[in-house]
Coordinates of C-alpha atoms (C1' of nucleotides) in Angstrom, one line a residue:
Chain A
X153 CA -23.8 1.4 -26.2
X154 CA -26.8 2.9 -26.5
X155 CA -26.7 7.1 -25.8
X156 CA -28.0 7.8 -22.8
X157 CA -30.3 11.1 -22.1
X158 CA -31.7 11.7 -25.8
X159 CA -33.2 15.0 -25.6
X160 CA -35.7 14.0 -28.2
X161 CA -38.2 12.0 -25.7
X162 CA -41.2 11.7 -24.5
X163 CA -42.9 15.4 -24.0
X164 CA -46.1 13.9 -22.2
X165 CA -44.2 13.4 -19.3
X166 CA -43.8 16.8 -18.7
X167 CA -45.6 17.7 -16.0
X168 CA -44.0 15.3 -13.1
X169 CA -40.7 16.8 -13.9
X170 CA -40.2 20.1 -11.5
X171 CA -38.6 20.3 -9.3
X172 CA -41.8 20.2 -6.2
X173 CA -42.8 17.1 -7.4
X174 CA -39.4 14.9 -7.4
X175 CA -40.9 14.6 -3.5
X176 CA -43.8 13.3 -4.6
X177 CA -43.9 9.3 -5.1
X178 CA -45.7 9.0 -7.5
X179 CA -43.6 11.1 -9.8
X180 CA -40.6 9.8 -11.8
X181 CA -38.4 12.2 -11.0
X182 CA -38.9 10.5 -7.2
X183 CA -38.0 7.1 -9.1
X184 CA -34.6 8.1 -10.3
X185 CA -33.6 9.2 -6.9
X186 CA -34.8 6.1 -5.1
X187 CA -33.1 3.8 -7.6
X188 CA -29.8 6.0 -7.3
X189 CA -30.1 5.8 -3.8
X190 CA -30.6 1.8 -3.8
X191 CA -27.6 1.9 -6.7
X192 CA -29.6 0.4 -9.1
X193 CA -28.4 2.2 -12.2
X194 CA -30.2 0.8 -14.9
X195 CA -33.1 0.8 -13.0
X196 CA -32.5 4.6 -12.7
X197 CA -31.2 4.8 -16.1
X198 CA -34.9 3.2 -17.9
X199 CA -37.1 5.8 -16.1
X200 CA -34.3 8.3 -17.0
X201 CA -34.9 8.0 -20.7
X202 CA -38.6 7.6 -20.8
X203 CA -38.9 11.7 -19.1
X204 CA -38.1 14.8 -21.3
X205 CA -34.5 15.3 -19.8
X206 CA -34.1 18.6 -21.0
X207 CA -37.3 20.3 -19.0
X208 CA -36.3 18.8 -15.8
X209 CA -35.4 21.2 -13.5
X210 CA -32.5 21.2 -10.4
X211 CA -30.2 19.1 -12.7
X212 CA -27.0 19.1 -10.9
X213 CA -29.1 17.1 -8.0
X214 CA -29.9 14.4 -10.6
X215 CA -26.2 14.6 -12.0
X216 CA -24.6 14.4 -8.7
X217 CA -26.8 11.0 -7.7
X218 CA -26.8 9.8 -11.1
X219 CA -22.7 10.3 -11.0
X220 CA -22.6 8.7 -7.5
X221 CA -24.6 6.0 -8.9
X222 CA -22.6 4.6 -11.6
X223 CA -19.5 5.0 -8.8
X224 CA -21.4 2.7 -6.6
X225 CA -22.4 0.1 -9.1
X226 CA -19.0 0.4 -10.9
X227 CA -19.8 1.5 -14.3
X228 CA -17.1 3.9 -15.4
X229 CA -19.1 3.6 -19.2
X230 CA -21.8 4.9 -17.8
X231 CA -20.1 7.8 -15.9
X232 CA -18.4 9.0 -18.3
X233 CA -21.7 9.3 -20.7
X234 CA -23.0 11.2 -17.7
X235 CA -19.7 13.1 -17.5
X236 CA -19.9 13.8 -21.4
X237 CA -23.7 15.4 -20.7
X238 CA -22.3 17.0 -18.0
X239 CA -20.2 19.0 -19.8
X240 CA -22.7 20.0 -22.9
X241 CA -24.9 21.4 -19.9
X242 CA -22.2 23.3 -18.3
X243 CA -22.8 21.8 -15.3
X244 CA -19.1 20.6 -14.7
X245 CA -18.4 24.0 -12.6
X246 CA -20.4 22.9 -9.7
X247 CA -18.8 21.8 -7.3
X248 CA -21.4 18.5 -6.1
X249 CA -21.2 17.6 -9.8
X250 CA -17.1 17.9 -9.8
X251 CA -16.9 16.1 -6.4
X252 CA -18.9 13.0 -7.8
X253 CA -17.3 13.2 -11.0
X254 CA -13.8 13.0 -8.7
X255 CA -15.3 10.5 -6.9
X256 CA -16.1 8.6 -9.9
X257 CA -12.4 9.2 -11.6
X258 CA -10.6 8.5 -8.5
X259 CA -12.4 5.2 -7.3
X260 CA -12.7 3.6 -11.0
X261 CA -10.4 4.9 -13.1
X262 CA -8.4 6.1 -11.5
X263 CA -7.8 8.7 -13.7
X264 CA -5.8 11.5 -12.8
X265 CA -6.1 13.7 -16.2
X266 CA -9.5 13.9 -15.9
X267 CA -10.1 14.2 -12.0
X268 CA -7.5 17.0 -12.5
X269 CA -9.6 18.7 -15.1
X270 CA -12.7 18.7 -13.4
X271 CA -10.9 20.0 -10.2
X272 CA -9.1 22.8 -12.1
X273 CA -13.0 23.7 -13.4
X274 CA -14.8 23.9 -10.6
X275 CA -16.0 27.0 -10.0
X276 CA -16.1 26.6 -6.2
X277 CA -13.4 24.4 -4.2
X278 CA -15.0 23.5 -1.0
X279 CA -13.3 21.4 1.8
X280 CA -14.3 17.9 0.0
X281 CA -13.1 18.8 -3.4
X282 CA -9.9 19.7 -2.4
X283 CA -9.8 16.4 0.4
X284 CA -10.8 14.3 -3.0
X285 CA -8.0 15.6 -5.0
X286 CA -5.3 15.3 -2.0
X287 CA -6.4 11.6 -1.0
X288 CA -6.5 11.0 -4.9
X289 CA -2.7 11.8 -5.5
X290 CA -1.7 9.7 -2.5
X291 CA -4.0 6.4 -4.5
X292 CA -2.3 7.0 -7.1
X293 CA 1.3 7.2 -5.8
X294 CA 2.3 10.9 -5.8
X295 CA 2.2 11.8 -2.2
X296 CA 4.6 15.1 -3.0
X297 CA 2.0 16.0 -5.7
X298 CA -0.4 15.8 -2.5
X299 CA 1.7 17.9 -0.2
X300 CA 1.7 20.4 -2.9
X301 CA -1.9 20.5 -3.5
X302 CA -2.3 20.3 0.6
X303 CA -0.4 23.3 1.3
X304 CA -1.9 25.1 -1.6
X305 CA -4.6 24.6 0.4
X306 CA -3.4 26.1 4.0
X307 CA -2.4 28.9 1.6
X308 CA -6.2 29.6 0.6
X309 CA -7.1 29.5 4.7
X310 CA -8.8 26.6 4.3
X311 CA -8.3 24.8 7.4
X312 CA -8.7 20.7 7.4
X313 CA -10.6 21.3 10.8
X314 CA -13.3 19.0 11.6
X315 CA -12.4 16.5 9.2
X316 CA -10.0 13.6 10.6
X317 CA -10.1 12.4 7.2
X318 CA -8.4 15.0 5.6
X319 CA -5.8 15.0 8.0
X320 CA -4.8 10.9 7.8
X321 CA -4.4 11.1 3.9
X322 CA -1.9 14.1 4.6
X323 CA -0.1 11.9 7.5
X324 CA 0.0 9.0 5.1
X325 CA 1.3 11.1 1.8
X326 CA 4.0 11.9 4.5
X327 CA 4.8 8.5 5.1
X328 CA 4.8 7.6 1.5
X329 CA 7.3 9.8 1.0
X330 CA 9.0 8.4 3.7
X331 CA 9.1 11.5 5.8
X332 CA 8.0 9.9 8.7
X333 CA 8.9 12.9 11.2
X334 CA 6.6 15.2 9.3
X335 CA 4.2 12.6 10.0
X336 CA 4.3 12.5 13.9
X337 CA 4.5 16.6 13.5
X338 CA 1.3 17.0 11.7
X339 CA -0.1 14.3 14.2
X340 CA 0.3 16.1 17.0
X341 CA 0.0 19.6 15.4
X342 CA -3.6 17.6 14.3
X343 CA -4.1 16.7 18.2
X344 CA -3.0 20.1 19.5
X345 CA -3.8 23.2 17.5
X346 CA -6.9 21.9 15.9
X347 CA -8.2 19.8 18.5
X348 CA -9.5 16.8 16.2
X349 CA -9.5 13.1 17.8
X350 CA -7.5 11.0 15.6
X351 CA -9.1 7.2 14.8
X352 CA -8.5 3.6 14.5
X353 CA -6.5 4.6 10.6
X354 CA -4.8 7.8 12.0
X355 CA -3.6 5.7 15.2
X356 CA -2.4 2.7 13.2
X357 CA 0.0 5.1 10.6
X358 CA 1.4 7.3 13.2
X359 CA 2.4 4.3 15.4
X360 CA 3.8 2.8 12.3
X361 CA 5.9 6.1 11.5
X362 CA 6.8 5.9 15.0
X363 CA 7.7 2.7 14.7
X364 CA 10.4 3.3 11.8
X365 CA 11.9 6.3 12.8
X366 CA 12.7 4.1 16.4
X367 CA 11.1 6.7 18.2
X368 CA 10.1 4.7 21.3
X369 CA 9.0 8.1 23.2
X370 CA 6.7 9.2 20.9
X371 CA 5.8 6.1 20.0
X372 CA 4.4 5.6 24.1
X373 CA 2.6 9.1 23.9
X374 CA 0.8 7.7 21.6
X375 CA -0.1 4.4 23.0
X376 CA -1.3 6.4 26.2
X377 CA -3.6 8.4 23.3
X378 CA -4.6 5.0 22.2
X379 CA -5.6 3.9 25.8
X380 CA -7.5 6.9 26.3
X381 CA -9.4 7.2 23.0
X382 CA -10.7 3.6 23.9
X383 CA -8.9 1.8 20.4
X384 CA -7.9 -0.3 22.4
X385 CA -9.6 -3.5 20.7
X386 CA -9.4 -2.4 17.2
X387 CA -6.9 -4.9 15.8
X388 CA -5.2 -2.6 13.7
X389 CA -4.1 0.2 15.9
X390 CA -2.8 -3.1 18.0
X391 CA -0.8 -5.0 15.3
X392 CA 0.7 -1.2 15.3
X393 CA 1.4 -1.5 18.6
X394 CA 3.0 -4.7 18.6
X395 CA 5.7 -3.7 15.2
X396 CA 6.1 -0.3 16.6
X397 CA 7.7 -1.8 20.1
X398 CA 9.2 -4.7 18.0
X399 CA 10.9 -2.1 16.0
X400 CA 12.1 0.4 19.1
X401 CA 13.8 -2.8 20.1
X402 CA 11.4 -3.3 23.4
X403 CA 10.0 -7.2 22.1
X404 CA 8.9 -7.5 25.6
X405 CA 6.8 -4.8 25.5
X406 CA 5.6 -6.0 22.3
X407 CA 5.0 -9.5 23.3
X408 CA 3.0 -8.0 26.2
X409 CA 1.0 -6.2 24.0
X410 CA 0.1 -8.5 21.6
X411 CA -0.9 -11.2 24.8
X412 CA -3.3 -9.1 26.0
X413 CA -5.0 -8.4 22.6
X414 CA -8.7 -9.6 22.6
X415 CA -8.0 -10.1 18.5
X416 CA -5.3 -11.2 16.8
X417 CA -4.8 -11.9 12.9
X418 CA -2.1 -13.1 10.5
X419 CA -0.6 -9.6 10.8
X420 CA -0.5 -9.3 14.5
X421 CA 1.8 -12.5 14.7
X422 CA 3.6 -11.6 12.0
X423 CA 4.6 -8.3 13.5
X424 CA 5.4 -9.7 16.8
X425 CA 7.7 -12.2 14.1
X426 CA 9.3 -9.1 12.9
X427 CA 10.2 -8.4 16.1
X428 CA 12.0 -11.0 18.0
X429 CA 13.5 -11.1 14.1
X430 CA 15.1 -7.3 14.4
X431 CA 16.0 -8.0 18.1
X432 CA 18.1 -10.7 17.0
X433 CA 16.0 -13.7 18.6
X434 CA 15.5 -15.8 15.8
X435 CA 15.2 -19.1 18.4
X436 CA 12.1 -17.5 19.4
X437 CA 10.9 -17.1 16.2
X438 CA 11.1 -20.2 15.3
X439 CA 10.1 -21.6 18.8
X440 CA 6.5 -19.8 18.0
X441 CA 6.3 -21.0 14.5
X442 CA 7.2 -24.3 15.4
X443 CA 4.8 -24.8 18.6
X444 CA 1.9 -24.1 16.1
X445 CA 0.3 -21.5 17.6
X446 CA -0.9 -19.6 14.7
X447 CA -2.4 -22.4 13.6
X448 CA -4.2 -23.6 16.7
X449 CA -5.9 -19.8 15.9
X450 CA -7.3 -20.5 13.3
X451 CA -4.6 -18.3 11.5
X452 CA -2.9 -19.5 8.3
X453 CA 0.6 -18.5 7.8
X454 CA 1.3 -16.7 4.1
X455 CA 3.9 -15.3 1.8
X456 CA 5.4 -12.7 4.2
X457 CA 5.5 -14.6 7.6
X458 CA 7.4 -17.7 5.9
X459 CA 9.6 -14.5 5.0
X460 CA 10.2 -14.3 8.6
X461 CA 10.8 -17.9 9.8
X462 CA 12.9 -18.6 6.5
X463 CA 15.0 -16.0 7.4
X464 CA 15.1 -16.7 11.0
X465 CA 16.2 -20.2 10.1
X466 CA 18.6 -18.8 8.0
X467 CA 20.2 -17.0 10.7
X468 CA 20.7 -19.8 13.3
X469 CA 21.9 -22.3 10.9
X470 CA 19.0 -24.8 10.6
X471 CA 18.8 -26.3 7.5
X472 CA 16.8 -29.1 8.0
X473 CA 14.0 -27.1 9.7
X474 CA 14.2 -24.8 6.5
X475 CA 13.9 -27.2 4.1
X476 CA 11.1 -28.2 5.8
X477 CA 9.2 -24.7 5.8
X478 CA 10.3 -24.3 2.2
X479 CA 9.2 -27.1 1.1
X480 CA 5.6 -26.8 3.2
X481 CA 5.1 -23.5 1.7
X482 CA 4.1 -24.7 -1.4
X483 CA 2.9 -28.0 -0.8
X484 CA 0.3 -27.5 2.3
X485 CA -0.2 -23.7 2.3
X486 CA 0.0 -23.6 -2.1
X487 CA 2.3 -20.3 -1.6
X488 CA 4.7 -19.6 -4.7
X489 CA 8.3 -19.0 -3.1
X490 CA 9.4 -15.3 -4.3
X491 CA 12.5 -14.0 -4.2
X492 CA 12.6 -13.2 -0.6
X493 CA 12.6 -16.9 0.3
X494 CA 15.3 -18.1 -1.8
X495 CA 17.1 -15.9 -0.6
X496 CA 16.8 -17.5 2.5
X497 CA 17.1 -20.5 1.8
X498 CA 19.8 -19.5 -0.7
X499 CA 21.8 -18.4 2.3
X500 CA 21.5 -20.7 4.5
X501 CA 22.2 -23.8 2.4
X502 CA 25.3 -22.0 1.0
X503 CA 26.3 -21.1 4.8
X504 CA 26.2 -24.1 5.6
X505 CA 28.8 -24.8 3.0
X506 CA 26.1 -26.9 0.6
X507 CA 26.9 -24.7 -2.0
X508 CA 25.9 -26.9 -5.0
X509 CA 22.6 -27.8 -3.6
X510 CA 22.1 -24.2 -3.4
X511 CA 22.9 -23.7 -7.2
X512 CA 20.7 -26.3 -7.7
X513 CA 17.7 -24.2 -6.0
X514 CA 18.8 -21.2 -7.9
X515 CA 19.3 -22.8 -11.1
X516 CA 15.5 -24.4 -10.7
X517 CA 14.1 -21.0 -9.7
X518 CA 12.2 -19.2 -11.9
X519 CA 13.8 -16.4 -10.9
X520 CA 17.2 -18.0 -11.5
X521 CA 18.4 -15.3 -13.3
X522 CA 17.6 -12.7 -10.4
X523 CA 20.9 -11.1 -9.8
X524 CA 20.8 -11.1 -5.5
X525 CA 20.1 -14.6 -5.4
X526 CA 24.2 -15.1 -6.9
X527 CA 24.8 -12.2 -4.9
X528 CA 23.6 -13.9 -1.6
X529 CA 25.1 -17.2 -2.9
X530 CA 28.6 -15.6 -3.2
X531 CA 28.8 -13.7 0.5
X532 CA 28.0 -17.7 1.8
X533 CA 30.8 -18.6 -0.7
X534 CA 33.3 -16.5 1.2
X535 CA 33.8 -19.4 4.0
X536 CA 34.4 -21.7 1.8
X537 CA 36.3 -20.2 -1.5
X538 CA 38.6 -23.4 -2.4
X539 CA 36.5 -24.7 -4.9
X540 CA 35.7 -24.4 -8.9
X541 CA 31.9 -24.0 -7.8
X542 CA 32.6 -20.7 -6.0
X543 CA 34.6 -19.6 -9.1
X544 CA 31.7 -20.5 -11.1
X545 CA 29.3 -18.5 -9.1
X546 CA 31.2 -15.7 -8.8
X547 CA 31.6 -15.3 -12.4
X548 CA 27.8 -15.2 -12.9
X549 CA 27.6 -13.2 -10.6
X550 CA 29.5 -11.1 -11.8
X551 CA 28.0 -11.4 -15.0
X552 CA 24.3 -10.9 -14.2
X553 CA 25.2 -7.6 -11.8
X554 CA 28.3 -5.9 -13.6
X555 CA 28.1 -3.0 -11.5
X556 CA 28.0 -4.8 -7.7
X557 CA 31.8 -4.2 -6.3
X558 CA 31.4 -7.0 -4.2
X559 CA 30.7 -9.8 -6.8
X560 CA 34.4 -8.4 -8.6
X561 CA 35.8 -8.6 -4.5
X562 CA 34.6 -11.7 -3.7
X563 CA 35.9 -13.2 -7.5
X564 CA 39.1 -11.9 -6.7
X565 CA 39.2 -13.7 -3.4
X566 CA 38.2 -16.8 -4.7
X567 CA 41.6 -16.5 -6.9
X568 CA 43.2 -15.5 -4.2
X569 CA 42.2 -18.3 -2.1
X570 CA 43.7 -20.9 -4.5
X571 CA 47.1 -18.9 -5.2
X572 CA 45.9 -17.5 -8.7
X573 CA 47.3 -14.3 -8.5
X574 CA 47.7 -13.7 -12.0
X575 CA 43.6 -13.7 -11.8
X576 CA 42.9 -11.9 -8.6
X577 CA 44.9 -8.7 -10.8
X578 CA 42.8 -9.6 -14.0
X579 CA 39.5 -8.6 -11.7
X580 CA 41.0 -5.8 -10.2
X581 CA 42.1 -4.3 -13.5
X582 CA 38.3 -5.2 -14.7
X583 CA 37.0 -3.6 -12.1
X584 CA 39.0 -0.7 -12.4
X585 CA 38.1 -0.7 -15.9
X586 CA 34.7 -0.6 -15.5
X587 CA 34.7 1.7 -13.0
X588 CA 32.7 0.2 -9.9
X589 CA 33.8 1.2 -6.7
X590 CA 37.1 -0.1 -4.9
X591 CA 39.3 -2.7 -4.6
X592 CA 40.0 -3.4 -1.2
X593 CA 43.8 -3.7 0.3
X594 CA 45.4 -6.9 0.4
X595 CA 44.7 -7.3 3.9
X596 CA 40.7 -8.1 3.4
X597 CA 40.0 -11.6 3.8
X598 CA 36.5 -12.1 4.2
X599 CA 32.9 -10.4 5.8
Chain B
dA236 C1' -31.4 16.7 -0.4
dT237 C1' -26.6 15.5 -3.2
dA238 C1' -19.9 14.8 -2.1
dG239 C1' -14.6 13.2 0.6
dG240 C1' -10.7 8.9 3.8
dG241 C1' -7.0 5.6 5.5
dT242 C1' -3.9 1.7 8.7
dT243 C1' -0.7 -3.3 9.7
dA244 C1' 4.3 -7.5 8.0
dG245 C1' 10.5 -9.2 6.1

DNA sequence: ATAGGGTTAG
């Protein structure tokens, strides 16, 4: 690629390059900024190298747009030619330079090395290079990394005032890390000390933490907020709504919720699902998939809701129903069944005491070799352990997931079952052997 | 003058 910036160009040009005249339209200095501002970078880039670089004046202006530029039109070549200039100028210490040069790492690399670099540089941290670098972490997975950086932050007195943003990437590097209480206390400590209004984003992940801690109270507070901050209609704070009831066990609440919503998508019913699925009502699960609902919306079920009404099936017992699902899946809605749904299906077939059918599925799986699917296989064995096909799945079971306790129990049982004690001991002595948990008394029979 | 953000499902 060609080098960007030569400073052996065009002298002549000399005079239309201060920094008065970038305001002046006629000037090419004008140009650049207009084309950065439309995001046409090689627009930007042509009148760029027909100026004497090197005499213009106010560069970290042109850096910073140039920078923001290439971030816009996704060109991480180009940025990091700019980045490479940047540095031979000394201009990576300022800080609107750094915070496009984060911006440019984080949203197209990302790449935390570098980002990490230019934020260790700068020579001034202000409020948005230090919300880059948090929010960066929790992109790139390492919400405790973000915590850290965060209360490094606090420590410095700078305050995340004013800026809601800065708050909801700390509230979800909490949930990624799964502490969901510290969450809900930041949230309100957010509401409370320093007065900020929490949005659509904000709502949706603090209903969701309430939501998995079962905190139904808290979880209400903040439904009131919702109410009052007029989110009502914005589909995602509602979907929140409707799994954060489903999962404090009140599905009446949550079907309530989600009938009164002005806009529903794929992941307000499958929420509402999720629900009636924790709650234990699978009927109704299968009721509402059934009646066709979704579809008369407009709404096209995918990977995860089949999830639900495979598993729902699985639990009532209805095996031709979930053939049926399992077999639309992939021949109207073109879904590949995952692991999840063999499960399922893996389940209820063997439940329902068609065990070989549901080696058969396994065995034509191409995740046949997926250790839970003989794991799930087995547990159905355990009503019906008179036969060489449990044996059989037990021992590759047993095979494919050496260390599971309960494959070695259930293999023992099997023996057991038949009057081969001499085998049932041979498993227990394994087990022993290999050291994976206990053998239960005599007195288990099955789960 | 220029820069920063995220949510939902089994």
């Amino acid at each position: 690629m060609k080098l960007l910036l030569s400073s052996q160009r065009h002298y002549s040009t000399l005079a239309s390059l201060n920094l008065k005249t970038f305001e002046n339209p006629q000037s090419k200095a004008y140009k650049i900024i207009q084309y950065c501002k439309s995001g046409s970078l090689f627009e930007a880039i042509h009148v760029l190298n027909s100026i004497d670089w090197t005499r213009l004046s106010n560069k970290p202006f042109f850096y910073a747009s140039l920078l923001q530029t290439c971030t816009k039109a996704v060109s991480f070549t180009h940025g990091i030619q700019f980045h490479a200039h940047v540095i031979k100028s000394g201009l990576d210490t300022d800080r609107f330079v750094g915070n496009s040069l984060l911006a440019l790492y984080f949203k197209l690399g990302p790449n935390l090395f570098e980002a990490r670099r230019v934020f260790d540089g700068l020579f001034y941290k202000d409020l948005i290079s230090w919300t880059s670098m948090i929010t960066g972490y929790v992109k790139v997975e390492k919400p405790k990394k973000s915590l850290e950086l965060f209360l490094e932050m606090l420590g410095l007195g700078i305050e995340p005032n004013g800026f809601t943003l800065s708050a909801t990437s700390i509230i979800s590097a909490f949930t990624r890390n799964d502490a969901y209480d510290k969450a809900l206390g930041f949230f309100y400590s957010m509401c409370r000390k320093h007065g900020l209004s929490p949005d659509g984003f904000t709502f949706g992940t603090v209903l969701t933490a309430c939501g998995n801690l079962g905190r139904l109270k808290q979880g209400k507070e903040v439904h009131a907020k919702v109410i009052a901050s007029g989110l009502s209609g914005n589909v995602f704070v509602e979907s929140s709504l409707v799994d954060m009831y489903g999962k404090c066990r009140l599905v009446n609440q949550s079907q309530c919720v989600f009938d009164r919503m002005s806009v529903k998508n794929l992941v307000s019913w499958t929420a509402l699902l999720g629900g009636y699925c924790q709650n234990g009502d699978f009927e109704s699960v299968i009721r509402i998939f059934r009646e066709d609902e979704m579809i008369e919306e407009g709404i096209r079920p995918d990977y995860i809701s089949f999830v639900g009404v495979l598993f729902a099936c699985s639990h009532v017992g209805l095996v031709d129903q979930g053939k049926k699902y399992f077999a639309a899946m992939s021949e109207v809605y073109e879904i590949k069944p995952g692991i999840e749904h063999y499960n399922c299906m893996i389940d209820l077939l063997g439940r329902a005491g068609l065990l070989e059918e549901a080696e058969n599925l396994i065995e034509n799986a191409n995740c046949r070799d997926e250790p839970s699917l003989w794991t799930v296989l087995l547990g159905a064995c355990a009503a019906s352990p008179h036969s060489a096909t449990a044996e059989r799945i037990a021992k590759k079971a047993v095979e494919l997931k050496p260390d599971h306790h309960l494959s070695y129990v259930y293999l023992a049982n099997v023996y057991r079952a038949v009057g081969r004690w001499d085998d049932a001991v041979k498993i227990r002595n394994l087990m022993t052997k290999r050291g994976v948990g206990k053998m239960p008394g005599t007195s288990w029979i099955e789960t």
